[in-house]
PDB file of C-alpha atoms in Angstrom:
ATOM      1  CA  MET A   1     130.920 -43.336 274.991  1.00 48.00           C
ATOM      2  CA  ASP A   2     129.890 -41.885 271.580  1.00 49.00           C
ATOM      3  CA  GLU A   3     129.142 -38.563 273.099  1.00 51.00           C
ATOM      4  CA  VAL A   4     132.707 -38.231 274.157  1.00 48.00           C
ATOM      5  CA  ALA A   5     133.872 -38.959 270.662  1.00 48.00           C
ATOM      6  CA  VAL A   6     131.356 -36.569 269.135  1.00 48.00           C
ATOM      7  CA  GLU A   7     132.307 -33.853 271.619  1.00 50.00           C
ATOM      8  CA  TYR A   8     135.912 -34.349 270.877  1.00 50.00           C
ATOM      9  CA  VAL A   9     135.253 -33.984 267.061  1.00 48.00           C
ATOM     10  CA  ILE A  10     132.969 -30.856 267.299  1.00 51.00           C
ATOM     11  CA  MET A  11     135.585 -29.129 269.888  1.00 51.00           C
ATOM     12  CA  PRO A  12     138.686 -29.294 267.465  1.00 48.00           C
ATOM     13  CA  ARG A  13     136.434 -27.431 264.943  1.00 47.00           C
ATOM     14  CA  LYS A  14     135.918 -24.587 267.156  1.00 48.00           C
ATOM     15  CA  ILE A  15     139.620 -24.371 267.873  1.00 48.00           C
ATOM     16  CA  GLY A  16     140.355 -24.478 264.049  1.00 48.00           C
ATOM     17  CA  GLU A  17     141.733 -27.778 263.466  1.00 51.00           C
ATOM     18  CA  ASN A  18     141.035 -29.484 260.074  1.00 57.00           C
ATOM     19  CA  SER A  19     138.374 -32.263 260.144  1.00 58.00           C
ATOM     20  CA  ALA A  20     140.803 -35.038 258.964  1.00 57.00           C
ATOM     21  CA  GLU A  21     142.813 -34.453 262.174  1.00 63.00           C
ATOM     22  CA  ALA A  22     139.768 -34.256 264.241  1.00 60.00           C
ATOM     23  CA  ALA A  23     138.461 -37.648 262.743  1.00 58.00           C
ATOM     24  CA  THR A  24     141.676 -39.459 263.577  1.00 63.00           C
ATOM     25  CA  LYS A  25     141.842 -38.306 267.114  1.00 66.00           C
ATOM     26  CA  ALA A  26     138.133 -39.152 267.554  1.00 62.00           C
ATOM     27  CA  VAL A  27     138.776 -42.670 266.288  1.00 57.00           C
ATOM     28  CA  GLU A  28     141.965 -43.043 268.351  1.00 64.00           C
ATOM     29  CA  THR A  29     139.824 -41.574 271.623  1.00 67.00           C
ATOM     30  CA  GLU A  30     137.077 -44.249 270.728  1.00 64.00           C
ATOM     31  CA  GLU A  31     139.755 -46.958 270.390  1.00 66.00           C
ATOM     32  CA  GLU A  32     141.560 -45.873 273.824  1.00 65.00           C
ATOM     33  CA  LEU A  33     137.855 -45.949 275.376  1.00 60.00           C
ATOM     34  CA  LYS A  34     137.328 -49.443 274.025  1.00 62.00           C
ATOM     35  CA  ASP A  35     140.572 -50.522 275.480  1.00 62.00           C
ATOM     36  CA  SER A  36     139.693 -48.943 278.903  1.00 64.00           C
ATOM     37  CA  SER A  37     136.353 -50.747 278.927  1.00 62.00           C
ATOM     38  CA  THR A  38     138.173 -54.099 278.149  1.00 68.00           C
ATOM     39  CA  VAL A  39     140.647 -53.593 280.938  1.00 62.00           C
ATOM     40  CA  LEU A  40     137.816 -52.599 283.154  1.00 65.00           C
ATOM     41  CA  GLU A  41     135.893 -55.609 282.618  1.00 69.00           C
ATOM     42  CA  GLY A  42     139.001 -57.739 283.015  1.00 68.00           C
ATOM     43  CA  ALA A  43     139.555 -56.181 286.391  1.00 70.00           C
ATOM     44  CA  ALA A  44     135.756 -56.618 287.270  1.00 71.00           C
ATOM     45  CA  ASP A  45     136.041 -60.368 286.283  1.00 73.00           C
ATOM     46  CA  ALA A  46     139.330 -60.835 288.436  1.00 75.00           C
ATOM     47  CA  VAL A  47     137.441 -59.034 291.331  1.00 74.00           C
ATOM     48  CA  GLY A  48     134.711 -61.254 290.992  1.00 74.00           C
ATOM     49  CA  ASP A  49     137.005 -64.343 290.831  1.00 74.00           C
ATOM     50  CA  ALA A  50     138.686 -63.268 293.939  1.00 75.00           C
ATOM     51  CA  VAL A  51     135.375 -62.772 295.702  1.00 71.00           C
ATOM     52  CA  GLU A  52     134.119 -66.191 294.881  1.00 73.00           C
ATOM     53  CA  ALA A  53     137.499 -67.723 295.950  1.00 72.00           C
ATOM     54  CA  SER A  54     137.270 -65.911 299.403  1.00 72.00           C
ATOM     55  CA  ALA A  55     133.622 -66.908 299.697  1.00 68.00           C
ATOM     56  CA  GLU A  56     134.667 -70.580 299.170  1.00 69.00           C
ATOM     57  CA  ALA A  57     137.596 -70.433 301.509  1.00 66.00           C
ATOM     58  CA  VAL A  58     135.664 -68.859 304.129  1.00 67.00           C
ATOM     59  CA  SER A  59     132.816 -71.308 303.584  1.00 70.00           C
ATOM     60  CA  GLY A  60     135.294 -74.152 304.208  1.00 71.00           C
ATOM     61  CA  LEU A  61     136.740 -72.518 307.576  1.00 68.00           C
ATOM     62  CA  PRO A  62     134.364 -74.039 310.072  1.00 77.00           C
ATOM     63  CA  ALA A  63     134.863 -77.586 308.663  1.00 77.00           C
ATOM     64  CA  ALA A  64     138.837 -76.932 308.700  1.00 77.00           C
ATOM     65  CA  ILE A  65     138.675 -75.805 312.428  1.00 79.00           C
ATOM     66  CA  ARG A  66     136.509 -78.661 313.312  1.00 82.00           C
ATOM     67  CA  ASP A  67     139.124 -80.863 311.761  1.00 83.00           C
ATOM     68  CA  GLY A  68     142.039 -79.276 313.272  1.00 83.00           C
ATOM     69  CA  ALA A  69     140.449 -79.462 316.898  1.00 85.00           C
ATOM     70  CA  SER A  70     139.736 -83.218 316.140  1.00 86.00           C
ATOM     71  CA  ASP A  71     143.332 -83.863 315.131  1.00 84.00           C
ATOM     72  CA  ALA A  72     144.700 -82.096 318.261  1.00 83.00           C
ATOM     73  CA  ARG A  73     142.444 -83.968 320.334  1.00 84.00           C
ATOM     74  CA  ARG A  74     143.587 -87.313 318.955  1.00 86.00           C
ATOM     75  CA  ALA A  75     147.325 -86.318 319.042  1.00 83.00           C
ATOM     76  CA  ALA A  76     146.849 -85.162 322.838  1.00 81.00           C
ATOM     77  CA  ALA A  77     145.240 -88.536 323.569  1.00 83.00           C
ATOM     78  CA  GLU A  78     148.097 -90.443 322.149  1.00 84.00           C
ATOM     79  CA  VAL A  79     150.829 -88.120 323.774  1.00 82.00           C
ATOM     80  CA  LEU A  80     149.579 -87.800 327.355  1.00 83.00           C
ATOM     81  CA  PRO A  81     149.890 -91.216 328.461  1.00 86.00           C
ATOM     82  CA  ALA A  82     153.636 -91.302 327.139  1.00 86.00           C
ATOM     83  CA  ILE A  83     154.104 -88.177 329.180  1.00 88.00           C
ATOM     84  CA  GLY A  84     152.750 -89.573 332.157  1.00 87.00           C
ATOM     85  CA  ALA A  85     154.877 -92.670 331.878  1.00 89.00           C
ATOM     86  CA  MET A  86     157.969 -90.849 331.178  1.00 91.00           C
ATOM     87  CA  ALA A  87     157.176 -88.549 334.288  1.00 91.00           C
ATOM     88  CA  GLN A  88     156.613 -91.583 336.569  1.00 93.00           C
ATOM     89  CA  LYS A  89     159.853 -93.388 335.298  1.00 94.00           C
ATOM     90  CA  GLY A  90     161.708 -90.074 335.975  1.00 92.00           C
ATOM     91  CA  VAL A  91     160.438 -89.894 339.694  1.00 94.00           C
ATOM     92  CA  TYR A  92     161.196 -93.631 340.134  1.00 94.00           C
ATOM     93  CA  ASN A  93     164.790 -93.354 338.771  1.00 94.00           C
ATOM     94  CA  GLY A  94     165.449 -90.113 340.770  1.00 93.00           C
ATOM     95  CA  PHE A  95     164.453 -91.851 344.276  1.00 94.00           C
ATOM     96  CA  TYR A  96     166.046 -95.052 343.142  1.00 94.00           C
ATOM     97  CA  PHE A  97     169.518 -93.520 342.501  1.00 92.00           C
ATOM     98  CA  GLY A  98     169.228 -91.153 345.266  1.00 93.00           C
ATOM     99  CA  THR A  99     168.556 -93.874 347.767  1.00 92.00           C
ATOM    100  CA  TYR A 100     171.223 -96.145 346.164  1.00 92.00           C
ATOM    101  CA  GLY A 101     173.781 -93.160 346.518  1.00 91.00           C
ATOM    102  CA  VAL A 102     172.945 -92.484 350.078  1.00 88.00           C
ATOM    103  CA  VAL A 103     173.123 -96.300 351.101  1.00 87.00           C
ATOM    104  CA  PHE A 104     175.994 -97.226 349.205  1.00 90.00           C
ATOM    105  CA  GLY A 105     177.948 -94.351 350.439  1.00 88.00           C
ATOM    106  CA  THR A 106     177.048 -95.110 353.980  1.00 81.00           C
ATOM    107  CA  LEU A 107     177.995 -98.630 353.489  1.00 81.00           C
ATOM    108  CA  VAL A 108     181.440 -97.556 351.989  1.00 84.00           C
ATOM    109  CA  VAL A 109     182.010 -95.143 354.840  1.00 80.00           C
ATOM    110  CA  SER A 110     181.166 -97.886 357.554  1.00 75.00           C
ATOM    111  CA  ARG A 111     183.656-100.389 356.014  1.00 78.00           C
ATOM    112  CA  PHE A 112     186.482 -97.756 356.652  1.00 77.00           C
ATOM    113  CA  VAL A 113     185.276 -96.986 360.057  1.00 73.00           C
ATOM    114  CA  PRO A 114     186.351 -99.530 362.705  1.00 72.00           C
ATOM    115  CA  GLY A 115     183.465-100.735 364.782  1.00 69.00           C
ATOM    116  CA  ASN A 116     185.523-101.389 367.990  1.00 77.00           C
ATOM    117  CA  ASN A 117     186.426 -97.807 368.962  1.00 82.00           C
ATOM    118  CA  THR A 118     184.692 -94.684 370.038  1.00 84.00           C
ATOM    119  CA  VAL A 119     183.540 -93.511 366.207  1.00 80.00           C
ATOM    120  CA  GLY A 120     182.052 -96.783 365.628  1.00 80.00           C
ATOM    121  CA  GLN A 121     180.124 -96.993 368.940  1.00 84.00           C
ATOM    122  CA  GLY A 122     178.957 -93.379 368.182  1.00 86.00           C
ATOM    123  CA  ILE A 123     177.792 -94.174 364.768  1.00 81.00           C
ATOM    124  CA  ARG A 124     175.721 -97.314 365.956  1.00 84.00           C
ATOM    125  CA  ASP A 125     174.351 -95.303 368.891  1.00 89.00           C
ATOM    126  CA  GLY A 126     173.539 -92.424 366.610  1.00 89.00           C
ATOM    127  CA  ALA A 127     171.717 -94.846 364.319  1.00 87.00           C
ATOM    128  CA  VAL A 128     169.644 -96.466 367.009  1.00 90.00           C
ATOM    129  CA  ALA A 129     168.544 -93.083 368.394  1.00 94.00           C
ATOM    130  CA  ALA A 130     167.511 -92.001 365.022  1.00 91.00           C
ATOM    131  CA  ARG A 131     165.507 -94.982 364.313  1.00 90.00           C
ATOM    132  CA  GLN A 132     163.770 -94.770 367.578  1.00 93.00           C
ATOM    133  CA  ALA A 133     162.868 -91.099 367.234  1.00 94.00           C
ATOM    134  CA  PHE A 134     161.530 -91.846 363.777  1.00 90.00           C
ATOM    135  CA  GLU A 135     159.438 -94.752 365.008  1.00 91.00           C
ATOM    136  CA  THR A 136     158.092 -92.594 368.059  1.00 90.00           C
ATOM    137  CA  HIS A 137     157.273 -89.787 365.755  1.00 87.00           C
ATOM    138  CA  GLU A 138     155.459 -92.008 363.257  1.00 83.00           C
ATOM    139  CA  HIS A 139     153.495 -93.582 365.910  1.00 79.00           C
ATOM    140  CA  ALA A 140     152.411 -90.435 367.396  1.00 81.00           C
ATOM    141  CA  ALA A 141     151.433 -89.061 364.146  1.00 79.00           C
ATOM    142  CA  HIS A 142     149.196 -92.145 363.626  1.00 77.00           C
ATOM    143  CA  SER A 143     147.639 -92.123 367.003  1.00 76.00           C
ATOM    144  CA  LYS A 144     146.486 -88.488 367.139  1.00 69.00           C
ATOM    145  CA  PRO A 145     142.849 -87.944 367.407  1.00 65.00           C
ATOM    146  CA  ALA A 146     141.276 -85.984 364.471  1.00 60.00           C
ATOM    147  CA  ASP A 147     140.861 -82.238 365.118  1.00 61.00           C
ATOM    148  CA  GLY A 148     137.242 -81.105 365.844  1.00 53.00           C
ATOM    149  CA  LEU A 149     135.879 -84.491 366.761  1.00 51.00           C
TER     150      LEU A 149
END
């Protein structure tokens, strides 16, 4: 730092400036260099602080990941049973109301169709035939031998 100031003082004499101006410029240059070094030291401190803060943050990262995973497992354990119960209730309600609609609709229609004519006899005979076919098919499915035995 002093070499720069000295060189600056010597150089103006070669050019022909008077020594008072050269001394003033040398002092100004020395002050600028001191200010620059102060700024550089402050920047170095700031960078050092940032590096330390980053190191602290990174060192806490594995613990934060473990804690987050633990919290996620706990939340999933609380939510999954509720989701299963909602799904079961949804399936139950779907079949309940579907069956209710079919049976109720059939009963309403059967009230309007007289049973003593050709339409009523056809409905009765069709229902009996469907029931017999279903029971025959169900019985055949249960009495089949297992393949490969």
